[in-house]
Short mmCIF file of C-alpha atoms in Angstrom, two decimals:
data_model
loop_
_atom_site.label_atom_id
_atom_site.label_comp_id
_atom_site.label_asym_id
_atom_site.label_seq_id
_atom_site.Cartn_x
_atom_site.Cartn_y
_atom_site.Cartn_z
CA MET A 108 12.47 0.02 -8.81
CA CYS A 109 12.51 -2.90 -6.48
CA ALA A 110 11.54 -6.42 -7.60
CA ALA A 111 8.38 -6.27 -5.54
CA ALA A 112 7.13 -3.06 -7.32
CA THR A 113 7.88 -4.66 -10.68
CA GLU A 114 5.77 -7.65 -9.80
CA LEU A 115 2.94 -5.30 -8.63
CA VAL A 116 2.82 -3.50 -11.94
CA PHE A 117 2.85 -6.72 -14.02
CA LEU A 118 1.03 -9.06 -11.70
CA ASN A 119 -1.29 -10.51 -14.39
CA ILE A 120 1.04 -10.73 -17.42
CA ASN A 121 1.13 -14.52 -17.52
CA GLN A 122 -2.54 -14.96 -17.45
CA VAL A 123 -3.30 -12.20 -19.98
CA THR A 124 -0.53 -13.48 -22.45
CA LYS A 125 -1.80 -17.07 -22.23
CA ARG A 126 -5.33 -16.02 -23.21
CA SER A 127 -4.15 -13.67 -25.96
CA ARG A 128 -2.08 -16.31 -27.66
CA ARG A 129 -4.92 -18.71 -27.75
CA ARG A 130 -7.52 -16.26 -28.97
CA MET A 131 -5.42 -13.88 -31.29
CA THR A 132 -6.70 -14.24 -34.78
CA GLU A 133 -5.24 -13.09 -38.14
CA VAL A 134 -7.99 -10.58 -38.45
CA GLU A 135 -7.07 -8.96 -35.18
CA LYS A 136 -3.41 -8.81 -36.21
CA LEU A 137 -4.47 -7.39 -39.52
CA GLU A 138 -6.46 -4.60 -37.67
CA ARG A 139 -3.43 -3.66 -35.58
CA ARG A 140 -1.32 -3.17 -38.69
CA GLN A 141 -3.90 -1.21 -40.47
CA ARG A 142 -5.08 0.77 -37.52
CA TYR A 143 -4.84 4.14 -39.23
CA LEU A 144 -6.49 3.26 -42.45
CA GLN A 145 -10.17 3.95 -43.08
CA SER A 146 -10.91 0.27 -43.64
CA CYS A 147 -8.82 -2.77 -43.20
CA ALA A 148 -7.29 -4.65 -46.01
CA LYS A 149 -9.56 -7.63 -45.66
CA CYS A 150 -12.77 -5.53 -46.01
CA THR A 151 -11.28 -3.52 -48.89
CA ARG A 152 -10.69 -6.68 -50.88
CA GLN A 153 -14.11 -7.85 -50.37
CA LYS A 154 -15.47 -4.46 -51.46
CA ARG A 155 -17.62 -3.71 -48.37
CA LYS A 156 -17.80 -1.25 -45.66
CA CYS A 157 -15.25 -2.11 -42.89
CA ARG A 158 -17.03 -3.90 -40.19
CA HIS A 159 -14.00 -3.44 -37.88
CA GLU A 160 -14.59 0.35 -37.66
CA PRO A 161 -16.47 1.38 -34.50
CA SER A 162 -19.90 2.94 -34.95
CA ALA A 163 -20.50 6.58 -34.12
CA GLU A 164 -24.33 6.27 -33.88
CA SER A 165 -24.38 6.78 -30.30
CA TRP A 166 -22.43 10.14 -30.44
CA THR A 167 -24.36 13.28 -31.07
CA ASP A 168 -23.08 16.35 -32.86
CA SER A 169 -22.56 18.08 -29.50
CA ASP A 170 -20.50 15.11 -28.28
CA ARG A 171 -18.31 15.41 -31.25
CA GLU A 172 -17.85 19.08 -30.99
CA LEU A 173 -17.14 18.96 -27.30
CA LEU A 174 -14.50 16.31 -27.73
CA ARG A 175 -12.68 18.08 -30.47
CA THR A 176 -12.76 21.54 -28.80
CA ARG A 177 -11.55 20.27 -25.39
CA ALA A 178 -8.96 18.01 -26.86
CA VAL A 179 -7.43 20.95 -28.92
CA SER A 180 -7.52 23.25 -25.80
CA HIS A 181 -5.78 20.58 -23.56
CA LEU A 182 -3.13 19.63 -26.12
CA SER A 183 -2.42 23.24 -27.09
CA SER A 184 -1.73 24.19 -23.49
CA LEU A 185 0.34 20.94 -22.98
CA MET A 186 2.59 21.42 -26.09
CA GLY A 187 2.81 25.22 -25.96
CA GLU A 188 1.60 25.79 -29.44
CA GLN A 189 -1.74 26.54 -31.02
CA LEU A 190 -3.36 23.39 -32.56
CA THR A 191 -6.05 23.44 -35.09
CA ILE A 192 -8.82 21.18 -36.50
CA SER A 193 -8.38 20.36 -40.17
CA GLN A 194 -9.68 17.97 -42.77
CA PRO A 195 -8.16 14.46 -42.52
CA ASN A 196 -6.41 14.52 -45.99
CA GLY A 197 -6.99 10.85 -46.43
CA ARG A 198 -6.11 9.84 -42.85
CA LYS A 199 -8.74 8.89 -40.39
CA ALA A 200 -8.61 8.57 -36.61
CA PRO A 201 -9.91 5.09 -35.77
CA GLY A 202 -12.05 5.78 -32.66
CA LEU A 203 -14.89 7.90 -34.02
CA ASP A 204 -16.40 8.32 -37.50
CA LEU A 205 -16.30 12.13 -37.45
CA PRO A 206 -17.16 14.24 -40.40
CA VAL A 207 -14.16 16.42 -39.51
CA THR A 208 -11.36 14.60 -37.91
CA LEU A 209 -9.12 16.16 -35.30
CA LEU A 210 -5.58 16.29 -36.68
CA VAL A 211 -2.64 17.68 -34.65
CA ARG A 212 0.69 18.79 -35.94
CA GLN A 213 3.20 16.06 -35.09
CA PRO A 214 5.06 17.12 -31.81
CA SER A 215 8.69 17.79 -32.31
CA SER A 216 10.03 15.06 -29.90
CA PRO A 217 8.93 11.74 -28.58
CA TYR A 218 8.73 13.30 -25.06
CA ALA A 219 6.03 15.68 -26.34
CA ARG A 220 4.12 12.81 -27.84
CA ALA A 221 4.23 10.98 -24.45
CA GLU A 222 2.88 14.02 -22.73
CA ALA A 223 0.08 14.32 -25.16
CA MET A 224 -0.82 10.75 -25.12
CA VAL A 225 -1.00 10.42 -21.26
CA GLU A 226 -2.88 13.74 -20.87
CA HIS A 227 -5.52 12.59 -23.37
CA CYS A 228 -5.96 9.05 -21.91
CA ILE A 229 -6.22 10.37 -18.30
CA ILE A 230 -8.58 13.22 -19.02
CA TRP A 231 -10.92 11.57 -21.57
CA GLY A 232 -10.73 8.05 -20.18
CA GLY A 233 -9.47 6.54 -23.42
CA VAL A 234 -12.00 7.88 -25.77
CA ALA A 235 -10.22 6.97 -29.01
CA ASP A 236 -10.56 10.08 -31.18
CA LEU A 237 -7.07 11.23 -31.23
CA TRP A 238 -3.92 9.05 -31.86
CA PHE A 239 -0.21 9.68 -32.74
CA SER A 240 1.98 7.62 -34.91
CA MET A 241 5.80 6.86 -34.62
CA VAL A 242 5.90 6.74 -30.83
CA PRO A 243 8.21 4.44 -28.79
CA ALA A 244 7.07 0.79 -28.73
CA THR A 245 6.00 1.04 -25.15
CA LEU A 246 3.57 3.85 -25.92
CA ASP A 247 2.49 2.52 -29.22
CA SER A 248 1.25 -0.81 -27.78
CA THR A 249 -0.30 0.96 -24.88
CA MET A 250 -2.37 3.09 -27.21
CA PHE A 251 -3.69 -0.05 -28.91
CA ALA A 252 -4.57 -1.51 -25.68
CA ILE A 253 -6.33 1.60 -24.54
CA GLU A 254 -8.40 1.76 -27.72
CA ALA A 255 -9.40 -1.93 -27.48
CA VAL A 256 -10.59 -1.50 -23.81
CA CYS A 257 -12.51 1.76 -24.80
CA HIS A 258 -14.24 0.08 -27.74
CA TYR A 259 -15.21 -2.94 -25.56
CA ARG A 260 -16.70 -0.75 -22.86
CA GLN A 261 -18.67 1.18 -25.28
CA ALA A 262 -19.90 -1.99 -27.17
CA PHE A 263 -18.50 -1.00 -30.48
CA PRO A 264 -19.00 -3.56 -33.27
CA GLY A 265 -16.03 -5.89 -33.61
CA SER A 266 -14.84 -5.30 -30.03
CA SER A 267 -14.35 -8.20 -27.59
CA LEU A 268 -12.82 -9.19 -24.28
CA ALA A 269 -10.47 -11.41 -26.23
CA LYS A 270 -9.20 -8.35 -28.21
CA CYS A 271 -8.74 -6.52 -24.87
CA HIS A 272 -6.59 -9.28 -23.48
CA ALA A 273 -4.65 -9.58 -26.81
CA THR A 274 -3.71 -5.96 -27.09
CA MET A 275 -3.07 -5.71 -23.28
CA ALA A 276 -0.63 -8.60 -23.52
CA VAL A 277 1.41 -6.82 -26.08
CA ALA A 278 1.39 -3.63 -24.05
CA LEU A 279 2.45 -5.49 -20.82
CA THR A 280 5.22 -7.29 -22.82
CA ALA A 281 6.66 -3.89 -23.90
CA LEU A 282 6.33 -2.51 -20.37
CA ARG A 283 8.11 -5.55 -18.89
CA GLU A 284 11.04 -4.97 -21.25
CA ALA A 285 11.16 -1.33 -20.35
CA MET A 286 11.18 -2.18 -16.68
CA THR A 287 14.28 -4.41 -17.05
CA ASP A 288 16.23 -1.58 -18.57
CA GLU A 289 17.73 0.71 -15.94
CA ARG A 290 17.32 3.83 -18.14
CA GLU A 291 13.96 3.14 -19.54
CA ARG A 292 12.57 2.19 -16.07
CA TRP A 293 12.66 5.76 -14.93
CA SER A 294 11.76 7.45 -18.23
CA ASP A 295 8.59 9.46 -18.82
CA PHE A 296 7.71 6.91 -21.59
CA THR A 297 7.30 4.14 -18.97
CA LEU A 298 5.37 6.40 -16.62
CA ALA A 299 3.18 7.54 -19.58
CA ALA A 300 2.43 3.99 -20.53
CA VAL A 301 1.47 2.78 -17.01
CA ALA A 302 -0.58 5.97 -16.32
CA GLY A 303 -2.40 5.50 -19.64
CA LEU A 304 -3.40 1.94 -18.63
CA SER A 305 -4.31 2.88 -15.12
CA PRO A 306 -7.71 4.46 -15.58
CA LEU A 307 -8.84 1.97 -18.20
CA GLU A 308 -8.12 -1.38 -16.85
CA ALA A 309 -11.29 -1.81 -14.65
CA ILE A 310 -13.21 -3.87 -17.24
CA ARG A 311 -15.88 -6.49 -16.65
CA THR A 312 -14.27 -9.77 -16.08
CA GLU A 313 -15.49 -13.27 -15.12
CA ARG A 314 -15.00 -12.41 -11.38
CA ALA A 315 -16.58 -9.01 -11.82
CA MET A 316 -13.78 -7.37 -9.88
CA LEU A 317 -11.94 -4.07 -10.56
CA VAL A 318 -8.23 -4.63 -11.37
CA THR A 319 -6.05 -1.88 -9.87
CA VAL A 320 -2.62 -3.30 -10.60
CA HIS A 321 -1.55 -0.38 -12.72
CA ALA A 322 -3.17 2.15 -10.46
CA ASN A 323 -0.84 0.85 -7.74
CA GLY A 324 1.98 0.84 -10.26
CA VAL A 325 1.49 4.55 -10.99
CA GLY A 326 1.97 5.41 -7.31
CA THR A 327 5.04 3.20 -7.08
CA LEU A 328 6.61 4.77 -10.08
CA LEU A 329 5.85 8.36 -8.88
CA TYR A 330 7.45 7.72 -5.49
CA GLU A 331 10.50 5.84 -6.45
CA ARG A 332 11.55 7.95 -9.41
CA VAL A 333 12.01 10.93 -7.05
CA GLY A 334 15.81 11.60 -6.76
CA LYS A 335 16.62 9.35 -9.69
CA VAL A 336 15.34 11.62 -12.53
CA PRO A 337 14.44 15.28 -12.75
CA LEU A 338 10.68 15.83 -12.26
CA SER A 339 9.00 16.71 -15.49
CA ARG A 340 5.84 18.36 -16.52
CA LEU A 341 4.29 14.98 -17.35
CA SER A 342 5.21 13.41 -13.98
CA ALA A 343 3.56 16.41 -12.16
CA ALA A 344 0.47 16.09 -14.33
CA VAL A 345 0.17 12.37 -13.62
CA PHE A 346 0.65 12.98 -9.91
CA VAL A 347 -2.22 15.40 -9.81
CA TYR A 348 -4.60 13.09 -11.72
CA HIS A 349 -3.60 10.05 -9.65
CA VAL A 350 -4.34 11.50 -6.13
CA SER A 351 -8.05 10.50 -6.10
CA ASP A 352 -7.27 6.81 -6.83
CA ASP A 353 -4.30 7.04 -4.45
CA MET A 354 -6.51 8.07 -1.56
CA LEU A 355 -9.04 5.30 -2.38
CA LEU A 356 -6.58 2.63 -2.72
CA ASN A 357 -4.65 3.53 0.49
CA CYS A 358 -7.72 4.02 2.66
CA LEU A 359 -8.95 0.57 1.52
CA ALA A 360 -5.54 -0.98 2.22
CA GLY A 361 -5.32 0.68 5.65
CA THR A 362 -2.01 2.42 4.94
CA ALA A 363 -0.69 5.99 4.65
CA SER A 364 0.13 7.36 1.18
CA ARG A 365 3.79 7.23 0.27
CA LEU A 366 3.11 10.16 -2.06
CA GLU A 367 2.42 12.37 1.04
CA ARG A 368 6.15 12.37 1.66
CA VAL A 369 7.07 13.73 -1.75
CA GLN A 370 3.98 15.89 -2.44
CA GLU A 371 5.94 19.26 -2.13
CA LEU A 372 8.24 18.30 -4.93
CA TYR A 373 5.43 17.53 -7.30
CA LEU A 374 2.80 20.21 -6.23
CA THR A 375 5.29 23.07 -6.53
CA HIS A 376 6.46 22.13 -10.05
CA GLU A 377 6.48 25.14 -12.32
CA SER A 378 4.02 23.68 -14.75
CA LEU A 379 1.15 23.54 -12.17
CA ARG A 380 -1.10 26.52 -11.55
CA TRP A 381 -2.99 26.63 -8.25
CA GLN A 382 -4.20 30.25 -8.46
CA GLY A 383 -6.36 32.27 -10.74
CA THR A 384 -9.79 30.61 -10.44
CA PRO A 385 -11.78 29.19 -7.49
CA ALA A 386 -11.76 25.77 -9.22
CA LEU A 387 -7.89 25.76 -9.16
CA ILE A 388 -7.79 26.67 -5.51
CA LEU A 389 -10.37 23.90 -4.67
CA ARG A 390 -8.36 21.40 -6.71
CA HIS A 391 -5.29 22.34 -4.75
CA ALA A 392 -7.03 21.86 -1.44
CA GLY A 393 -8.72 18.54 -2.44
CA THR A 394 -5.24 17.26 -3.62
CA ARG A 395 -3.60 17.94 -0.29
CA LEU A 396 -6.59 16.47 1.66
CA SER A 397 -6.43 13.33 -0.49
CA LEU A 398 -2.77 12.87 0.40
CA ALA A 399 -3.18 13.40 4.13
CA LEU A 400 -6.43 11.55 4.86
CA PRO A 401 -5.20 7.92 4.50
CA ARG A 402 -2.66 8.53 7.42
CA LEU A 403 -5.44 10.11 9.58
CA VAL A 404 -7.79 7.14 8.87
CA GLU A 405 -5.05 4.69 9.71
CA CYS A 406 -4.43 6.45 13.11
CA THR A 407 -8.17 6.69 13.93
CA ARG A 408 -8.46 2.95 13.25
CA ASP A 409 -5.68 2.20 15.79
CA ALA A 410 -7.33 4.55 18.35
CA ARG A 411 -10.73 2.91 17.81
CA ALA A 412 -9.12 -0.53 18.23
CA GLN A 413 -7.88 0.30 21.74
CA GLY A 414 -11.50 0.03 23.09
CA ASP A 415 -13.47 2.31 25.42
CA GLY A 416 -11.56 1.47 28.44
CA ALA A 417 -8.10 2.54 27.22
CA LYS A 418 -6.86 6.06 27.28
CA SER A 419 -7.11 7.64 23.71
CA SER A 420 -4.16 8.33 21.65
CA THR A 421 -3.68 12.04 20.94
CA LEU A 422 -2.10 11.40 17.52
CA PRO A 423 -5.33 11.21 15.40
CA PHE A 424 -6.55 14.43 17.12
CA GLU A 425 -3.22 16.17 16.28
CA LEU A 426 -3.40 14.98 12.62
CA ALA A 427 -7.05 16.13 12.29
CA GLY A 428 -6.02 19.58 13.68
CA GLU A 429 -3.17 19.91 11.13
CA ILE A 430 -5.39 18.90 8.26
CA CYS A 431 -8.14 21.24 9.34
CA ARG A 432 -5.67 24.15 9.37
CA LEU A 433 -5.18 23.60 5.68
CA ARG A 434 -8.49 25.30 5.13
CA ASP A 435 -7.50 28.91 5.45
CA MET A 436 -9.46 32.05 4.48
CA GLU A 437 -8.28 31.67 0.83
CA PHE A 438 -9.96 28.22 0.61
CA ILE A 439 -13.15 29.51 2.34
CA VAL A 440 -13.50 32.45 -0.13
CA ALA A 441 -12.85 30.15 -3.06
CA GLU A 442 -15.62 27.82 -1.87
CA ALA A 443 -18.04 30.60 -1.84
CA ASP A 444 -16.99 31.99 -5.20
CA PHE A 445 -17.09 28.65 -6.81
CA ILE A 446 -20.63 28.00 -5.83
CA LYS A 447 -21.68 31.38 -7.49
CA THR A 448 -20.26 29.99 -10.83
CA LEU A 449 -22.60 27.04 -10.79
CA VAL A 450 -25.89 27.36 -12.65
CA ASN A 451 -29.00 25.71 -11.25
CA ILE A 452 -30.98 23.90 -13.79
CA PRO A 453 -34.05 21.65 -13.48
CA THR A 454 -33.30 17.96 -13.15
CA THR A 455 -34.46 16.15 -16.23
CA VAL A 456 -33.24 12.63 -15.42
CA SER A 457 -36.13 10.88 -13.72
CA ASP A 458 -34.01 8.79 -11.28
CA ASP A 459 -32.14 12.05 -10.07
CA ARG A 460 -35.45 14.02 -9.98
CA ASN A 461 -36.72 11.71 -7.13
CA VAL A 462 -33.99 13.05 -4.86
CA THR A 463 -33.37 16.64 -6.08
CA PRO A 464 -35.55 18.91 -8.33
CA THR A 465 -32.58 21.00 -9.43
CA SER A 466 -29.02 20.09 -10.56
CA PHE A 467 -25.69 21.92 -10.93
CA ASP A 468 -24.38 22.64 -14.42
CA PHE A 469 -20.67 23.03 -14.26
CA GLN A 470 -18.66 25.21 -16.66
CA SER A 471 -16.31 22.34 -17.54
CA ALA A 472 -15.43 18.79 -16.62
CA GLU A 473 -12.31 20.20 -14.87
CA ASP A 474 -14.45 22.23 -12.61
CA PHE A 475 -16.57 19.23 -11.93
CA HIS A 476 -13.48 17.21 -11.02
CA ALA A 477 -12.05 19.96 -8.82
CA ALA A 478 -15.34 20.36 -6.88
CA LEU A 479 -15.85 16.56 -6.28
CA LEU A 480 -12.22 16.13 -5.17
CA TYR A 481 -12.53 18.90 -2.65
CA TRP A 482 -16.14 18.21 -1.52
CA HIS A 483 -15.70 14.43 -0.84
CA THR A 484 -12.35 14.89 0.93
CA ARG A 485 -13.75 17.52 3.13
CA MET A 486 -16.69 15.24 4.00
CA ALA A 487 -14.30 12.42 4.81
CA LEU A 488 -12.37 14.71 7.14
CA LEU A 489 -15.53 15.96 8.88
CA ARG A 490 -16.82 12.42 9.33
CA VAL A 491 -13.50 11.33 11.00
CA CYS A 492 -13.81 14.48 13.23
CA THR A 493 -17.34 13.44 14.43
CA HIS A 494 -15.98 9.99 15.21
CA LEU A 495 -13.04 11.35 17.15
CA TYR A 496 -15.45 13.43 19.22
CA THR A 497 -17.44 10.19 19.96
CA LEU A 498 -14.21 8.56 20.89
CA ASP A 499 -13.00 11.18 23.43
CA ALA A 500 -14.94 14.43 23.74
CA ASN A 501 -12.61 15.82 26.37
CA VAL A 502 -9.47 15.41 24.26
CA TYR A 503 -11.29 16.64 21.21
CA ALA A 504 -12.17 19.97 22.96
CA THR A 505 -8.46 20.70 23.47
CA TYR A 506 -7.79 20.90 19.79
CA GLU A 507 -8.94 23.49 17.14
CA LEU A 508 -11.42 21.11 15.48
CA PRO A 509 -15.05 21.85 14.24
CA SER A 510 -17.78 21.23 16.67
CA PRO A 511 -20.15 18.35 16.08
CA VAL A 512 -22.94 20.84 15.24
CA GLU A 513 -20.69 22.77 12.79
CA ALA A 514 -19.52 19.54 11.23
CA ASN A 515 -23.14 18.17 10.82
CA ILE A 516 -24.29 21.36 9.10
CA GLU A 517 -21.41 21.39 6.66
CA LEU A 518 -21.82 17.72 5.90
CA HIS A 519 -25.48 18.26 5.09
CA LEU A 520 -24.53 21.11 2.65
CA LEU A 521 -21.70 19.21 0.99
CA GLY A 522 -23.88 16.12 0.59
CA LYS A 523 -26.58 18.15 -1.15
CA ALA A 524 -23.96 19.64 -3.54
CA ILE A 525 -22.65 16.18 -4.47
CA ILE A 526 -26.19 14.72 -5.12
CA ARG A 527 -27.12 17.83 -7.20
CA SER A 528 -24.06 16.99 -9.48
CA SER A 529 -25.42 13.60 -10.40
CA GLN A 530 -27.05 14.75 -13.67
CA TYR A 531 -23.73 16.30 -14.84
CA SER A 532 -21.88 13.12 -13.86
CA ARG A 533 -24.00 11.15 -16.39
CA GLN A 534 -22.13 12.66 -19.30
CA ARG A 535 -19.24 10.69 -20.98
CA MET A 536 -16.45 10.58 -18.51
CA GLY A 537 -13.43 8.47 -17.91
CA GLN A 538 -13.04 5.88 -15.18
CA ILE A 539 -11.12 8.07 -12.92
CA ARG A 540 -14.00 10.63 -12.69
CA ARG A 541 -16.56 7.85 -12.50
CA ARG A 542 -14.63 6.38 -9.48
CA LEU A 543 -14.24 9.78 -8.00
CA TYR A 544 -18.05 10.41 -8.11
CA ALA A 545 -18.65 6.90 -6.60
CA GLN A 546 -16.31 7.81 -3.79
CA SER A 547 -18.30 11.13 -3.27
CA LEU A 548 -21.63 9.28 -3.12
CA LEU A 549 -20.14 6.84 -0.60
CA MET A 550 -19.32 9.80 1.62
CA CYS A 551 -23.05 10.96 1.50
CA TRP A 552 -23.95 7.28 2.35
CA GLY A 553 -21.60 7.47 5.31
CA VAL A 554 -23.36 10.62 6.67
CA LEU A 555 -26.73 8.89 6.47
CA HIS A 556 -25.20 5.76 8.03
CA ASP A 557 -23.83 7.78 10.86
CA ARG A 558 -27.17 9.44 11.59
CA GLY A 559 -29.17 6.15 11.14
CA SER A 560 -27.11 4.45 13.75
CA SER A 561 -28.56 6.78 16.48
CA GLY A 562 -32.28 6.38 15.46
CA GLU A 563 -34.85 5.56 12.91
CA GLN A 564 -34.37 7.04 9.47
CA SER A 565 -37.17 9.02 7.80
CA ALA A 566 -38.84 8.13 4.52
CA CYS A 567 -36.93 10.73 2.66
CA GLU A 568 -33.53 9.41 3.96
CA HIS A 569 -34.64 5.86 2.98
CA GLN A 570 -35.37 7.15 -0.63
CA VAL A 571 -32.00 8.79 -0.78
CA ARG A 572 -30.31 5.64 0.33
CA VAL A 573 -31.93 3.57 -2.31
CA TRP A 574 -30.86 6.09 -4.94
CA LEU A 575 -27.28 6.12 -3.64
CA LEU A 576 -27.03 2.42 -3.74
CA SER A 577 -28.28 2.35 -7.33
CA ARG A 578 -25.91 5.09 -8.50
CA ILE A 579 -22.83 3.73 -6.80
CA ASP A 580 -23.41 0.18 -8.15
CA ASP A 581 -23.85 1.69 -11.70
CA LEU A 582 -20.81 3.77 -11.44
CA LEU A 583 -18.57 0.92 -10.44
CA GLY A 584 -19.91 -1.20 -13.31
CA SER A 585 -19.83 -4.47 -11.42
CA SER A 586 -22.13 -7.35 -12.19
CA VAL A 587 -22.15 -8.19 -8.44
CA ALA A 588 -24.80 -6.04 -6.89
CA LEU A 589 -23.86 -4.17 -3.79
CA THR A 590 -26.21 -4.27 -0.79
CA SER A 591 -26.92 -1.65 1.85
CA GLU A 592 -24.67 -3.72 4.36
CA ASP A 593 -21.78 -3.56 1.85
CA LEU A 594 -22.02 0.16 1.72
CA ASP A 595 -22.43 0.39 5.50
CA THR A 596 -19.17 -1.47 5.92
CA ALA A 597 -17.42 0.67 3.32
CA ALA A 598 -18.61 3.82 4.96
CA GLU A 599 -17.21 2.65 8.32
CA LEU A 600 -13.87 1.80 6.74
CA PHE A 601 -13.30 5.40 5.67
CA VAL A 602 -13.43 6.49 9.26
CA GLY A 603 -11.32 3.83 10.69
CA GLY A 604 -13.63 0.83 10.64
CA PRO A 605 -12.64 -2.79 9.95
CA LEU A 606 -10.72 -3.59 6.77
CA PHE A 607 -13.03 -5.96 5.00
CA GLY A 608 -16.24 -5.96 2.89
CA THR A 609 -17.45 -6.54 -0.66
CA PHE A 610 -16.67 -2.85 -1.70
CA ARG A 611 -13.09 -3.35 -0.50
CA ALA A 612 -12.80 -6.60 -2.47
CA PHE A 613 -13.46 -4.81 -5.66
CA PHE A 614 -10.18 -2.98 -5.23
CA VAL A 615 -7.88 -5.01 -2.98
CA THR A 616 -6.75 -8.35 -4.18
CA GLY A 617 -7.16 -11.14 -1.75
CA SER A 618 -9.14 -9.11 0.78
CA LYS A 619 -11.92 -10.59 2.93
CA VAL A 620 -15.52 -10.17 1.80
#
C-alpha cells in the first residue's frame, strides 16, 4: 500500500494516543487483562459485585434470544460447522449479562477466527456478546476497542470516551505495526481489523463530526490487495458489506468508486450467493448500483456545470442507460416477489404513525438491508434521470431511459416503502445499517425537494419533511442539529449538485459547510 493510503487509515493515531496516555488508569488496564472473567480482580478483592460489567437491564429476553440465534446461524455458515449454545462453564462473555452465554467451539485456525470476528462486528455493529481468545495481536486489540465503543454508545456503567480513546490507541498501534510489514499488510488479519473498526468509529466527539478514516481505509485495502494476494471468503464478505458506505463517501467526495473496477473479481467469488431468494437478487442489484452511481453523479455534475447555453455532454446519458439496463426481468420479478414476503402490521411508534398507519415487518435484518440497499440506489438513479431530462430532453429521448412520468410513479412507490420501514429500523442495528437507512430517507427528502422546487408543498408533504428531518438527525447521532436547508443541499449533491454543506461535512474532513 502506498504511503498516502497508510496515512489515510491512521490519520488520527497521534491525537488518540496522546489522550489515551494521559487518561489511561490502572483500573482500565486491569479490566483489559481480566476481560474474560466474571468480575475484575479489584472488585473481587473488595467482595462486591463488579461495577465494570455492563448492565443488561435494557435488553429484553427476545433481544437476547435473537442475538444468540442469529449469531449462531451466521457463524455456523461462515465456519462450515454446526455451532451450539451451551452453558458457560465458568467463563462469561463480557458484553451482556445473559443467563445462557453463547459459546462457540474454538475455530481451528487464526484465519477462521478472523472471519468470525469481522463477520460478527460488521453484522451486529459491535454488540459485544461473543468474543474469541488467542487471536493475533492486531485482532485482539481491535476487539477490545470495538467493545469499548459499543459500551460507550449504549451508556453502559463504567464506559467513557476516555476508555474508547485508550483502547482505540492500542488497536491503531497494532495496525500501524502490521501496515509496516509487507506480509501482514495484505493479510486478512489486517483487513479484518480495519473492517471491524470501520462501522463503529462514528462516536460522539467534541466536534460532533462522524469519523470515516477506517471506512476509507477499508476501500483502499480492498482495492490495492487485488493482484497481490488471492481473494478470500473474508475479503468478499467485507466487500459486500462495505458497498453502501463506499457509495456514500464517494458521492460526497465527488469521485467515482475505485471498487467499481474490481467488482467482478469480488462479486463472482465462490463464497457469495446471489440466487435462491428475492432478497439475495435485490442485494446483488443494489450492490452493483452502489458501485456504479458515484461515477454517474460525477459526470452529471460536470454536465450541469457547463450551463444552459453549452451543448450537453452525452456521457451521463450513456452511463444512465447502461445502469438502467442492469434491471432486467429477473430483478423486476424479484422486486414483486420480495414485496409479497413483507407483512403489513399496524404502526405502533407514535412518531411514525403520523406519516404511515401501517409498517413493513421484514423476515430478517438481512432482508431489511437488502431491500434498503436496492430501494435507495434505485431512487438515486431515477432522480439523476429526471435531472438529466431537465438538462436536455432531446438527448434524453434518444436513450432507453424511463420517462419522467414513469420515474415519478416509481419514486413515489419506493419512497413509501422506505418510510414504512421506519418502525423496523428502530430495532438494535449496527452503524452501517443506521447510515444506510439515513441515506434512504435522504433520497425520500430529495424527491420532495425536487417536487417542491416547482411549486408550493402540501400540508401532508410538510409533515413528512418534518418527520424525515427528525429521523435523519436521530440516525446520524450528531449533536449538531440539521436544518431543512442542510438536507436540501445534501439532496442536490446526490444528483450532481455543488460539493458543500453540513451533511457532507459530517463525513468529509476539511469540507466546506
